[in-house]
Structure formats: structure tokens, C-alpha cells
mmCIF file of C-alpha atoms and ligand atoms in Angstrom:
data_model
loop_
_atom_site.group_PDB
_atom_site.id
_atom_site.type_symbol
_atom_site.label_atom_id
_atom_site.label_comp_id
_atom_site.label_asym_id
_atom_site.label_seq_id
_atom_site.Cartn_x
_atom_site.Cartn_y
_atom_site.Cartn_z
ATOM 1 C CA UNK C 30 55.443 96.318 172.778
ATOM 2 C CA UNK C 31 53.276 98.467 175.022
ATOM 3 C CA UNK C 32 50.898 100.936 173.448
ATOM 4 C CA UNK C 33 52.400 103.887 175.242
ATOM 5 C CA UNK C 34 49.917 106.288 173.681
ATOM 6 C CA UNK C 35 47.219 104.882 175.939
ATOM 7 C CA UNK C 36 49.327 105.829 178.980
ATOM 8 C CA UNK C 37 49.836 109.408 177.737
ATOM 9 C CA UNK C 38 47.818 112.120 179.461
ATOM 10 C CA UNK C 39 44.283 112.165 177.967
ATOM 11 C CA UNK C 40 44.743 115.564 176.291
ATOM 12 C CA UNK C 41 48.097 114.523 174.834
ATOM 13 C CA UNK C 42 46.575 111.413 173.198
ATOM 14 C CA UNK C 43 44.431 113.632 170.977
ATOM 15 C CA UNK C 44 47.167 116.014 169.827
ATOM 16 C CA UNK C 45 48.029 116.306 166.133
ATOM 17 C CA UNK C 46 51.722 117.236 166.125
ATOM 18 C CA UNK C 47 52.611 120.681 164.710
ATOM 19 C CA UNK C 48 53.754 120.479 161.080
ATOM 20 C CA UNK C 49 56.703 122.812 160.495
ATOM 21 C CA UNK C 50 57.572 124.205 157.047
ATOM 22 C CA UNK C 51 59.788 121.925 154.963
ATOM 23 C CA UNK C 52 63.493 122.837 155.266
ATOM 24 C CA UNK C 53 65.256 123.906 152.045
ATOM 25 C CA UNK C 54 68.040 121.293 152.432
ATOM 26 C CA UNK C 55 65.487 118.489 152.735
ATOM 27 C CA UNK C 56 63.719 119.485 149.500
ATOM 28 C CA UNK C 57 67.013 119.879 147.632
ATOM 29 C CA UNK C 58 68.111 116.420 148.779
ATOM 30 C CA UNK C 59 64.762 114.811 147.905
ATOM 31 C CA UNK C 60 64.533 116.259 144.407
ATOM 32 C CA UNK C 61 68.254 116.589 143.642
ATOM 33 C CA UNK C 62 67.805 120.307 142.911
ATOM 34 C CA UNK C 63 69.643 123.463 143.980
ATOM 35 C CA UNK C 64 68.592 127.034 144.772
ATOM 36 C CA UNK C 65 65.265 126.119 146.306
ATOM 37 C CA UNK C 66 63.593 128.922 148.260
ATOM 38 C CA UNK C 67 61.513 128.637 151.401
ATOM 39 C CA UNK C 68 58.681 131.067 151.936
ATOM 40 C CA UNK C 69 56.822 128.825 154.341
ATOM 41 C CA UNK C 70 57.582 129.926 157.897
ATOM 42 C CA UNK C 71 57.304 133.717 157.863
ATOM 43 C CA UNK C 72 61.044 134.241 158.260
ATOM 44 C CA UNK C 73 62.705 137.564 157.473
ATOM 45 C CA UNK C 74 64.318 137.456 153.985
ATOM 46 C CA UNK C 75 66.875 140.086 155.080
ATOM 47 C CA UNK C 76 68.208 137.822 157.808
ATOM 48 C CA UNK C 77 69.068 139.040 161.308
ATOM 49 C CA UNK C 78 70.474 142.464 162.121
ATOM 50 C CA UNK C 79 74.264 142.596 161.757
ATOM 51 C CA UNK C 80 74.388 143.970 165.297
ATOM 52 C CA UNK C 81 72.504 140.918 166.577
ATOM 53 C CA UNK C 82 74.890 138.547 164.792
ATOM 54 C CA UNK C 83 77.872 140.291 166.394
ATOM 55 C CA UNK C 84 76.313 140.289 169.842
ATOM 56 C CA UNK C 85 75.542 136.555 169.668
ATOM 57 C CA UNK C 86 79.061 135.814 168.368
ATOM 58 C CA UNK C 87 80.575 137.829 171.207
ATOM 59 C CA UNK C 88 79.067 135.549 173.857
ATOM 60 C CA UNK C 89 79.339 132.188 172.085
ATOM 61 C CA UNK C 90 82.711 131.476 173.760
ATOM 62 C CA UNK C 91 81.083 131.833 177.185
ATOM 63 C CA UNK C 92 78.379 129.245 176.791
ATOM 64 C CA UNK C 93 80.061 126.971 179.308
ATOM 65 C CA UNK C 94 78.239 129.253 181.766
ATOM 66 C CA UNK C 95 74.493 129.166 182.271
ATOM 67 C CA UNK C 96 72.665 132.167 180.880
ATOM 68 C CA UNK C 97 71.187 134.827 183.158
ATOM 69 C CA UNK C 98 68.008 132.960 184.072
ATOM 70 C CA UNK C 99 66.090 136.180 184.649
ATOM 71 C CA UNK C 100 67.465 137.850 181.526
ATOM 72 C CA UNK C 101 67.944 141.120 183.440
ATOM 73 C CA UNK C 102 69.491 143.233 180.696
ATOM 74 C CA UNK C 103 67.018 142.204 178.035
ATOM 75 C CA UNK C 104 64.005 142.528 180.340
ATOM 76 C CA UNK C 105 65.157 145.987 181.373
ATOM 77 C CA UNK C 106 65.591 147.089 177.758
ATOM 78 C CA UNK C 107 62.159 145.713 176.822
ATOM 79 C CA UNK C 108 60.549 147.427 179.805
ATOM 80 C CA UNK C 109 62.089 150.748 178.701
ATOM 81 C CA UNK C 110 61.014 150.184 175.110
ATOM 82 C CA UNK C 111 57.414 149.613 176.140
ATOM 83 C CA UNK C 112 57.408 152.064 179.026
ATOM 84 C CA UNK C 113 56.269 149.452 181.533
ATOM 85 C CA UNK C 114 57.741 148.113 184.747
ATOM 86 C CA UNK C 115 60.445 145.448 184.381
ATOM 87 C CA UNK C 116 58.286 143.095 186.448
ATOM 88 C CA UNK C 117 55.766 143.146 183.577
ATOM 89 C CA UNK C 118 58.165 141.351 181.231
ATOM 90 C CA UNK C 119 58.430 137.558 180.940
ATOM 91 C CA UNK C 120 61.019 136.090 178.569
ATOM 92 C CA UNK C 121 60.299 132.919 176.627
ATOM 93 C CA UNK C 122 62.066 130.407 174.421
ATOM 94 C CA UNK C 123 60.179 131.951 171.509
ATOM 95 C CA UNK C 124 56.749 133.396 172.202
ATOM 96 C CA UNK C 125 55.529 129.811 171.725
ATOM 97 C CA UNK C 126 57.084 129.139 175.134
ATOM 98 C CA UNK C 127 54.995 131.934 176.682
ATOM 99 C CA UNK C 128 51.820 130.445 175.179
ATOM 100 C CA UNK C 129 52.718 127.123 176.801
ATOM 101 C CA UNK C 130 53.502 128.743 180.143
ATOM 102 C CA UNK C 131 50.033 130.283 180.106
ATOM 103 C CA UNK C 132 48.502 126.883 179.410
ATOM 104 C CA UNK C 133 50.537 125.225 182.148
ATOM 105 C CA UNK C 134 49.738 127.903 184.693
ATOM 106 C CA UNK C 135 46.043 128.467 184.018
ATOM 107 C CA UNK C 136 44.475 125.499 182.210
ATOM 108 C CA UNK C 137 43.373 122.196 183.757
ATOM 109 C CA UNK C 138 40.999 119.492 182.561
ATOM 110 C CA UNK C 139 37.918 121.131 184.070
ATOM 111 C CA UNK C 140 38.634 124.512 182.457
ATOM 112 C CA UNK C 141 38.269 125.815 178.916
ATOM 113 C CA UNK C 142 39.958 128.203 176.535
ATOM 114 C CA UNK C 143 38.469 130.171 173.657
ATOM 115 C CA UNK C 144 40.019 130.960 170.288
ATOM 116 C CA UNK C 145 38.813 131.508 166.741
ATOM 117 C CA UNK C 146 38.635 129.217 163.746
ATOM 118 C CA UNK C 147 41.603 129.753 161.401
ATOM 119 C CA UNK C 148 43.842 130.962 164.214
ATOM 120 C CA UNK C 149 47.405 129.959 165.096
ATOM 121 C CA UNK C 150 47.953 126.174 165.389
ATOM 122 C CA UNK C 151 49.717 126.421 168.729
ATOM 123 C CA UNK C 152 46.543 127.482 170.617
ATOM 124 C CA UNK C 153 44.820 124.100 170.185
ATOM 125 C CA UNK C 154 48.086 122.340 171.066
ATOM 126 C CA UNK C 155 48.401 124.244 174.333
ATOM 127 C CA UNK C 156 44.763 123.683 175.265
ATOM 128 C CA UNK C 157 44.832 119.961 174.436
ATOM 129 C CA UNK C 158 48.087 119.373 176.290
ATOM 130 C CA UNK C 159 46.349 120.646 179.431
ATOM 131 C CA UNK C 160 43.331 118.426 178.751
ATOM 132 C CA UNK C 161 41.165 121.545 178.802
ATOM 133 C CA UNK C 162 38.125 122.133 176.604
ATOM 134 C CA UNK C 163 38.654 124.154 173.410
ATOM 135 C CA UNK C 164 35.726 126.446 172.666
ATOM 136 C CA UNK C 165 36.221 127.545 169.065
ATOM 137 C CA UNK C 166 34.444 130.651 167.795
ATOM 138 C CA UNK C 167 33.313 131.017 164.191
ATOM 139 C CA UNK C 168 35.383 133.430 162.117
ATOM 140 C CA UNK C 169 34.019 136.027 159.697
ATOM 141 C CA UNK C 170 32.554 134.396 156.618
ATOM 142 C CA UNK C 171 34.270 135.298 153.361
ATOM 143 C CA UNK C 172 30.930 136.252 151.755
ATOM 144 C CA UNK C 173 29.949 138.670 154.494
ATOM 145 C CA UNK C 174 33.051 140.511 155.496
ATOM 146 C CA UNK C 175 35.929 142.612 154.249
ATOM 147 C CA UNK C 176 38.007 140.602 156.744
ATOM 148 C CA UNK C 177 37.330 137.073 155.442
ATOM 149 C CA UNK C 178 38.357 134.299 157.869
ATOM 150 C CA UNK C 179 39.356 136.972 160.402
ATOM 151 C CA UNK C 180 38.516 136.949 164.126
ATOM 152 C CA UNK C 181 34.896 137.802 164.928
ATOM 153 C CA UNK C 182 35.552 139.326 168.354
ATOM 154 C CA UNK C 183 31.837 139.301 169.275
ATOM 155 C CA UNK C 184 31.624 135.584 168.490
ATOM 156 C CA UNK C 185 34.712 135.047 170.654
ATOM 157 C CA UNK C 186 33.114 136.878 173.611
ATOM 158 C CA UNK C 187 29.978 134.738 173.241
ATOM 159 C CA UNK C 188 32.048 131.541 173.484
ATOM 160 C CA UNK C 189 33.340 132.491 176.940
ATOM 161 C CA UNK C 190 31.694 130.320 179.605
ATOM 162 C CA UNK C 191 31.996 129.956 183.374
ATOM 163 C CA UNK C 192 34.837 127.444 182.849
ATOM 164 C CA UNK C 193 36.851 129.711 180.545
ATOM 165 C CA UNK C 194 40.201 130.810 181.960
ATOM 166 C CA UNK C 195 42.040 131.930 178.815
ATOM 167 C CA UNK C 196 41.167 133.530 175.452
ATOM 168 C CA UNK C 197 43.711 133.546 172.620
ATOM 169 C CA UNK C 198 43.518 136.189 169.891
ATOM 170 C CA UNK C 199 46.144 137.154 167.320
ATOM 171 C CA UNK C 200 46.585 140.557 165.704
ATOM 172 C CA UNK C 201 47.444 140.209 162.890
ATOM 173 C CA UNK C 202 46.380 136.590 162.810
ATOM 174 C CA UNK C 203 48.336 133.715 161.309
ATOM 175 C CA UNK C 204 47.547 132.083 158.788
ATOM 176 C CA UNK C 205 45.044 134.711 157.599
ATOM 177 C CA UNK C 206 46.969 138.007 158.000
ATOM 178 C CA UNK C 207 43.714 139.631 159.173
ATOM 179 C CA UNK C 208 43.543 142.258 161.916
ATOM 180 C CA UNK C 209 41.290 144.342 164.129
ATOM 181 C CA UNK C 210 41.640 147.996 165.095
ATOM 182 C CA UNK C 211 42.174 149.609 168.486
ATOM 183 C CA UNK C 212 38.459 150.456 168.956
ATOM 184 C CA UNK C 213 37.388 146.895 168.190
ATOM 185 C CA UNK C 214 40.061 145.591 170.553
ATOM 186 C CA UNK C 215 39.028 147.936 173.375
ATOM 187 C CA UNK C 216 35.349 147.103 172.887
ATOM 188 C CA UNK C 217 36.262 143.414 173.089
ATOM 189 C CA UNK C 218 38.469 143.740 176.174
ATOM 190 C CA UNK C 219 35.716 145.641 178.002
ATOM 191 C CA UNK C 220 33.314 142.748 177.399
ATOM 192 C CA UNK C 221 35.641 139.966 178.569
ATOM 193 C CA UNK C 222 35.161 139.183 182.296
ATOM 194 C CA UNK C 223 38.172 140.509 184.201
ATOM 195 C CA UNK C 224 38.997 137.080 185.667
ATOM 196 C CA UNK C 225 39.535 135.616 182.178
ATOM 197 C CA UNK C 226 43.048 136.028 180.777
ATOM 198 C CA UNK C 227 43.240 137.475 177.274
ATOM 199 C CA UNK C 228 46.368 136.532 175.350
ATOM 200 C CA UNK C 229 46.929 139.070 172.578
ATOM 201 C CA UNK C 230 49.445 137.447 170.248
ATOM 202 C CA UNK C 231 51.345 140.177 168.415
ATOM 203 C CA UNK C 232 54.002 138.084 166.639
ATOM 204 C CA UNK C 233 53.701 140.329 163.560
ATOM 205 C CA UNK C 234 53.197 143.668 165.356
ATOM 206 C CA UNK C 235 56.232 145.381 163.804
ATOM 207 C CA UNK C 236 54.911 144.715 160.302
ATOM 208 C CA UNK C 237 51.669 146.583 160.946
ATOM 209 C CA UNK C 238 51.399 150.029 159.336
ATOM 210 C CA UNK C 239 51.712 152.703 162.030
ATOM 211 C CA UNK C 240 48.038 153.659 162.240
ATOM 212 C CA UNK C 241 47.133 150.006 162.902
ATOM 213 C CA UNK C 242 49.339 149.379 165.927
ATOM 214 C CA UNK C 243 47.463 149.252 169.238
ATOM 215 C CA UNK C 244 48.946 151.303 172.106
ATOM 216 C CA UNK C 245 50.710 148.616 174.122
ATOM 217 C CA UNK C 246 51.363 150.702 177.197
ATOM 218 C CA UNK C 247 47.767 151.979 177.404
ATOM 219 C CA UNK C 248 46.399 148.451 177.030
ATOM 220 C CA UNK C 249 48.656 147.046 179.759
ATOM 221 C CA UNK C 250 47.692 149.880 182.098
ATOM 222 C CA UNK C 251 43.978 149.398 181.419
ATOM 223 C CA UNK C 252 43.552 145.625 181.552
ATOM 224 C CA UNK C 253 45.043 143.561 184.345
ATOM 225 C CA UNK C 254 43.928 140.340 182.628
ATOM 226 C CA UNK C 255 45.822 141.059 179.391
ATOM 227 C CA UNK C 256 48.991 139.242 178.283
ATOM 228 C CA UNK C 257 50.596 140.625 175.117
ATOM 229 C CA UNK C 258 53.081 138.276 173.434
ATOM 230 C CA UNK C 259 55.835 139.376 171.056
ATOM 231 C CA UNK C 260 58.675 137.589 169.354
ATOM 232 C CA UNK C 261 62.134 138.098 167.892
ATOM 233 C CA UNK C 262 61.442 135.332 165.351
ATOM 234 C CA UNK C 263 59.647 137.351 162.726
ATOM 235 C CA UNK C 264 60.735 140.897 161.826
ATOM 236 C CA UNK C 265 63.905 140.663 163.947
ATOM 237 C CA UNK C 266 64.978 137.563 162.017
ATOM 238 C CA UNK C 267 66.062 135.531 165.049
ATOM 239 C CA UNK C 268 63.733 132.512 164.698
ATOM 240 C CA UNK C 269 66.612 130.044 165.035
ATOM 241 C CA UNK C 270 67.680 131.453 168.403
ATOM 242 C CA UNK C 271 64.215 131.052 169.975
ATOM 243 C CA UNK C 272 63.413 134.158 171.956
ATOM 244 C CA UNK C 273 60.184 135.998 172.648
ATOM 245 C CA UNK C 274 58.455 137.699 175.556
ATOM 246 C CA UNK C 275 55.228 138.839 177.093
ATOM 247 C CA UNK C 276 54.063 142.059 178.652
ATOM 248 C CA UNK C 277 51.437 141.719 181.366
ATOM 249 C CA UNK C 278 50.472 142.847 184.825
ATOM 250 C CA UNK C 279 53.325 141.867 187.204
ATOM 251 C CA UNK C 280 50.966 139.473 189.053
ATOM 252 C CA UNK C 281 50.532 137.390 185.898
ATOM 253 C CA UNK C 282 54.259 137.632 185.079
ATOM 254 C CA UNK C 283 54.962 136.302 188.583
ATOM 255 C CA UNK C 284 52.765 133.259 187.921
ATOM 256 C CA UNK C 285 54.393 132.562 184.541
ATOM 257 C CA UNK C 286 57.766 132.860 186.220
ATOM 258 C CA UNK C 287 56.809 130.015 188.585
ATOM 259 C CA UNK C 288 56.240 127.515 185.777
ATOM 260 C CA UNK C 289 58.995 128.429 183.343
ATOM 261 C CA UNK C 290 62.266 126.523 183.169
ATOM 262 C CA UNK C 291 64.893 128.345 185.246
ATOM 263 C CA UNK C 292 67.023 128.916 182.113
ATOM 264 C CA UNK C 293 64.373 129.021 179.397
ATOM 265 C CA UNK C 294 66.145 131.608 177.235
ATOM 266 C CA UNK C 295 69.725 131.050 176.119
ATOM 267 C CA UNK C 296 72.744 133.325 176.272
ATOM 268 C CA UNK C 297 73.293 134.068 172.526
ATOM 269 C CA UNK C 298 69.558 134.671 172.120
ATOM 270 C CA UNK C 299 69.441 137.188 174.970
ATOM 271 C CA UNK C 300 72.488 139.005 173.603
ATOM 272 C CA UNK C 301 71.178 139.032 170.017
ATOM 273 C CA UNK C 302 67.722 140.235 171.068
ATOM 274 C CA UNK C 303 69.211 143.060 173.127
ATOM 275 C CA UNK C 304 71.244 144.233 170.131
ATOM 276 C CA UNK C 305 68.325 143.769 167.732
ATOM 277 C CA UNK C 306 66.095 146.145 169.716
ATOM 278 C CA UNK C 307 68.693 148.835 169.113
ATOM 279 C CA UNK C 308 68.856 148.296 165.361
ATOM 280 C CA UNK C 309 65.792 150.256 164.379
ATOM 281 C CA UNK C 310 67.073 150.671 160.815
ATOM 282 C CA UNK C 311 66.938 146.910 160.269
ATOM 283 C CA UNK C 312 63.323 146.781 161.476
ATOM 284 C CA UNK C 313 62.291 149.702 159.290
ATOM 285 C CA UNK C 314 64.013 148.258 156.242
ATOM 286 C CA UNK C 315 62.368 144.879 156.836
ATOM 287 C CA UNK C 316 58.914 146.446 157.207
ATOM 288 C CA UNK C 317 59.375 148.539 154.055
ATOM 289 C CA UNK C 318 60.511 145.552 151.993
ATOM 290 C CA UNK C 319 57.526 143.602 153.277
ATOM 291 C CA UNK C 320 55.038 146.338 152.397
ATOM 292 C CA UNK C 321 56.352 146.322 148.817
ATOM 293 C CA UNK C 322 56.064 142.551 148.661
ATOM 294 C CA UNK C 323 52.476 142.551 149.922
ATOM 295 C CA UNK C 324 51.558 145.018 147.160
ATOM 296 C CA UNK C 325 53.393 142.880 144.607
ATOM 297 C CA UNK C 326 51.408 139.763 145.581
ATOM 298 C CA UNK C 327 48.076 141.588 145.804
ATOM 299 C CA UNK C 328 48.358 143.128 142.351
ATOM 300 C CA UNK C 329 49.552 139.867 140.731
ATOM 301 C CA UNK C 330 46.846 137.782 142.414
ATOM 302 C CA UNK C 331 44.230 140.248 141.136
ATOM 303 C CA UNK C 332 45.603 139.910 137.621
ATOM 304 C CA UNK C 333 45.568 136.125 137.943
ATOM 305 C CA UNK C 334 41.966 136.248 139.169
ATOM 306 C CA UNK C 335 42.875 134.618 142.495
ATOM 307 C CA UNK C 336 41.058 135.501 145.722
ATOM 308 C CA UNK C 337 43.388 136.377 148.575
ATOM 309 C CA UNK C 338 42.887 137.513 152.155
ATOM 310 C CA UNK C 339 43.992 141.102 152.804
ATOM 311 C CA UNK C 340 47.085 140.944 155.021
ATOM 312 C CA UNK C 341 49.192 143.330 157.071
ATOM 313 C CA UNK C 342 51.605 140.616 158.230
ATOM 314 C CA UNK C 343 54.636 139.182 156.382
ATOM 315 C CA UNK C 344 52.657 136.536 154.553
ATOM 316 C CA UNK C 345 49.549 136.318 152.427
ATOM 317 C CA UNK C 346 46.958 133.549 152.082
ATOM 318 C CA UNK C 347 45.786 132.963 148.539
ATOM 319 C CA UNK C 348 42.889 130.805 147.352
ATOM 320 C CA UNK C 349 44.102 128.723 144.402
ATOM 321 C CA UNK C 350 40.498 127.757 143.476
ATOM 322 C CA UNK C 351 41.182 124.034 143.906
ATOM 323 C CA UNK C 352 42.633 121.739 146.528
ATOM 324 C CA UNK C 353 45.974 123.386 147.289
ATOM 325 C CA UNK C 354 47.961 120.172 147.972
ATOM 326 C CA UNK C 355 48.674 119.308 144.306
ATOM 327 C CA UNK C 356 49.604 122.963 143.728
ATOM 328 C CA UNK C 357 51.916 122.849 146.745
ATOM 329 C CA UNK C 358 53.562 119.671 145.402
ATOM 330 C CA UNK C 359 53.974 121.160 141.926
ATOM 331 C CA UNK C 360 55.568 124.271 143.441
ATOM 332 C CA UNK C 361 58.022 122.051 145.353
ATOM 333 C CA UNK C 362 59.156 120.616 142.034
ATOM 334 C CA UNK C 363 59.837 124.214 140.951
ATOM 335 C CA UNK C 364 62.027 124.607 144.041
ATOM 336 C CA UNK C 365 59.517 126.802 145.861
ATOM 337 C CA UNK C 366 58.382 125.903 149.370
ATOM 338 C CA UNK C 367 55.195 127.582 150.597
ATOM 339 C CA UNK C 368 52.711 126.481 153.242
ATOM 340 C CA UNK C 369 49.538 124.535 152.569
ATOM 341 C CA UNK C 370 46.959 125.291 155.270
ATOM 342 C CA UNK C 371 44.614 122.309 154.998
ATOM 343 C CA UNK C 372 45.325 121.574 158.660
ATOM 344 C CA UNK C 373 43.746 124.962 159.413
ATOM 345 C CA UNK C 374 40.602 123.921 157.524
ATOM 346 C CA UNK C 375 41.566 126.085 154.577
ATOM 347 C CA UNK C 376 42.193 123.340 151.996
ATOM 348 C CA UNK C 377 42.109 125.650 148.945
ATOM 349 C CA UNK C 378 44.624 128.141 150.348
ATOM 350 C CA UNK C 379 48.385 128.476 150.308
ATOM 351 C CA UNK C 380 50.094 130.760 152.787
ATOM 352 C CA UNK C 381 53.069 132.471 151.186
ATOM 353 C CA UNK C 382 55.690 134.325 153.202
ATOM 354 C CA UNK C 383 56.656 137.666 151.686
ATOM 355 C CA UNK C 384 60.268 137.339 150.552
ATOM 356 C CA UNK C 385 62.515 139.784 148.775
ATOM 357 C CA UNK C 386 61.362 141.035 145.381
ATOM 358 C CA UNK C 387 63.270 138.361 143.458
ATOM 359 C CA UNK C 388 61.903 135.562 145.603
ATOM 360 C CA UNK C 389 58.367 136.891 145.249
ATOM 361 C CA UNK C 390 58.761 137.045 141.480
ATOM 362 C CA UNK C 391 59.970 133.470 141.486
ATOM 363 C CA UNK C 392 56.974 132.276 143.526
ATOM 364 C CA UNK C 393 54.562 134.137 141.275
ATOM 365 C CA UNK C 394 56.157 132.783 138.090
ATOM 366 C CA UNK C 395 56.083 129.241 139.486
ATOM 367 C CA UNK C 396 52.461 129.660 140.581
ATOM 368 C CA UNK C 397 51.445 130.882 137.119
ATOM 369 C CA UNK C 398 53.239 127.898 135.578
ATOM 370 C CA UNK C 399 51.651 125.243 137.785
ATOM 371 C CA UNK C 400 48.138 126.702 137.687
HETATM 372 C C1 LIG I 18 55.383 132.600 164.585
HETATM 373 C C2 LIG I 18 54.278 132.839 165.538
HETATM 374 C C3 LIG I 18 54.454 132.785 166.929
HETATM 375 C C4 LIG I 18 55.642 132.351 167.682
HETATM 376 O O1 LIG I 18 56.795 132.182 167.195
HETATM 377 P P1 LIG I 18 58.058 131.982 168.155
HETATM 378 O O2 LIG I 18 59.118 131.679 167.182
HETATM 379 O O3 LIG I 18 57.777 130.873 169.095
HETATM 380 O O4 LIG I 18 58.247 133.263 168.879
HETATM 381 C C5 LIG I 18 53.404 133.073 167.755
HETATM 382 N N1 LIG I 18 52.232 133.412 167.270
HETATM 383 C C6 LIG I 18 51.995 133.479 165.956
HETATM 384 C C7 LIG I 18 50.658 133.875 165.489
HETATM 385 C C8 LIG I 18 53.009 133.183 165.054
HETATM 386 O O5 LIG I 18 52.749 133.190 163.754
#
């Protein structure tokens, strides 16, 4: 048998595959239990908008046809929503797809990309796949910051070198839930050379309290090197359909368009996303439920004497004051799936998705039991 790994592209040889959250059915089968809950992948506990379900169902009988490769209707609606030109929108098979398109278009083995410690696992994957150098900035230290493990934007700027083509930042960040404000973001963007692309990953944007949300339109108008990514996987509850998008200068969108698959977003996903944008009530309800859940976790963790990272996303990272793997395993036996984040170099933390009130209570009760 050939060792095919040695024939893989050099960057690919070094990749650690992404570890997804454990599916509920798998756990139930393994342990012979029922009613397990999964709060491991930042999915919306309310499910998708009813309007999105109907819209996807309406087109499912037409999937013998290819989807609209350009996604005209959805791109137009997104452009109107953000008050930008339609040529600024790029659709992706999840926003993960957009991150990969950026890697494919702009990173080669002689270039580098910058991101922070404790940031989203897909950034290193994209950089390694291209064989590019990853320049990883130190995050804020827990002892010295009210934003422990969060992005230190100054440290990120300092990591930019003459080979750097792309910088990835997330606001709020996953797995920490940390954020930066509009002034910090503007100060940062002014310092980044204008030939370096800044990817601002806003997968959890809709969960941010209103005063925290950066002005998307103003940012896009001010910085030609900025790519803002958004997704329908999180608050819109459409993770299983795989659809996301970016907003950028049309010149960058044009480049991404050259490397994407001709039909990278599917027909039910386009239809569901279009309907979901219109269901503002579903988004507001989801954000409100999440805000309650974040408070619920914060107050319980305080009572339990557990350190947690302040979060404005739909998950919260809690320090269980010991290696989190045995705690994770014990929680599985209680039918509760959360996310250990040892692979992010946070071995004592669990990342818990905010569920509905009942689910949160169940996680907290199970956590108290196993600790
Ligand atoms: C979930 C997530 C994404 C992408 O999810 P998609 O389902 O591919 O849209 C991107 N960035 C961060 C930080 C995320 O947590």
C-alpha cells in the first residue's frame, strides 16, 4: 500500500482534520439512552424560521434543475439589506466556503496569513491547505484583561509582515465569545496596510446587542481591503442547508467569484435564506432567548465559583478548573453534549451553546452533578 499522505500537498500533510460536535443520534446509539441534547455546535434551539422551511419545501420538487449559480434573488435581497451594491455580495456554501475561497484566491506557499490564538479552527485549516505560513498573534491574557483570551488587535497588527496577504479576525470570536468595539475595529483597520485583506468574520453578528454592532455599510465604504463574512447557520437556524455570504469591495467579490464552484449554493438553501431575511420576528425572538440564556449561565457559573469568559455570542466558554475532557465524558453519560476546546489550547474549558431555558437548566444540573 502506498503512503498517499506523502504525496499530498505539503500544507495538507500537516492538517489536523476539523472535529465537529458529536451528533445526538450517535451518542444515543453508543450509550443506549434517549433524549440527549446537543449544545455543541452553536445551533439555534428555536430551529429555522417557519417561512424558511416553507420556502425550501416549495422548491424541493424542482431540484432536478441546477440552482441559480449567481443566486440573483438572494444577492439582491442581501445587497438591499446592507445598503451595498449587489456586486459586493458573494454567496458561499456556508461562510466556511467563503473563508476557503479567500485562501484559494490569495494564499500561496510563499505568503502568510495572520490570526489570533484561540480563534476559529477553520482559519488554520485554510492557511495550511494553501501551504502558507500562519503567523499567530498572542491573545489577551486572562490575568490582564476584561476580555480574557480575546483578540489583541495591536498584537495582530504587529504580526503582519511583508508576506502577509490575509488577516482573519472574528467578532464575536468563537470559541471565546469575546468582542471588540467599533472604535477598536476602526483603529485596527487604519493600521493594516491597504494591500492586506482583512476578513472580519461576523458569524454571530445578529446576537450582538445593538450598541455593539459595527456599521457594516460604513466599513465597506471605508475599507477596500475588507471582507465581512456572515452566515445563515447560526441565528437563522439553517446550518444544515449550508449557506453564507460575504460583503466586500466588488473587485474582491469578482476574484472570489473566479475560484468558487459554479453552483456552490444550492436551491433550497437560497430559497430558505431569502425567506429567512424577511422573518425579522424569528431573529429577534432568537436573540432575546439567547440573551436570557447567557444571563442564566453567567449567574449560575458565578454561584458555582467557575470562571467563564464574557460572551455576546450564542455560546459561553467556562473554565471547569480541571482538564475538561473527563467532565465532557461525564456530561455525555448524562445525555448532554457540549464542546471541549482542548484543540484550541484551552484544555480546562468547555464551550456550551446557549439552548432554550430547559436545555440550559439541564446542562447546569448535569454540570453540578459531575463536578
Ligand atoms: C460557525 C462559524 C462559521 C461558519 O459557519 P458556516 O456554517 O460555514 O456558515 C464561521 N465563523 C465562525 C467564527 C463560526 O463560529
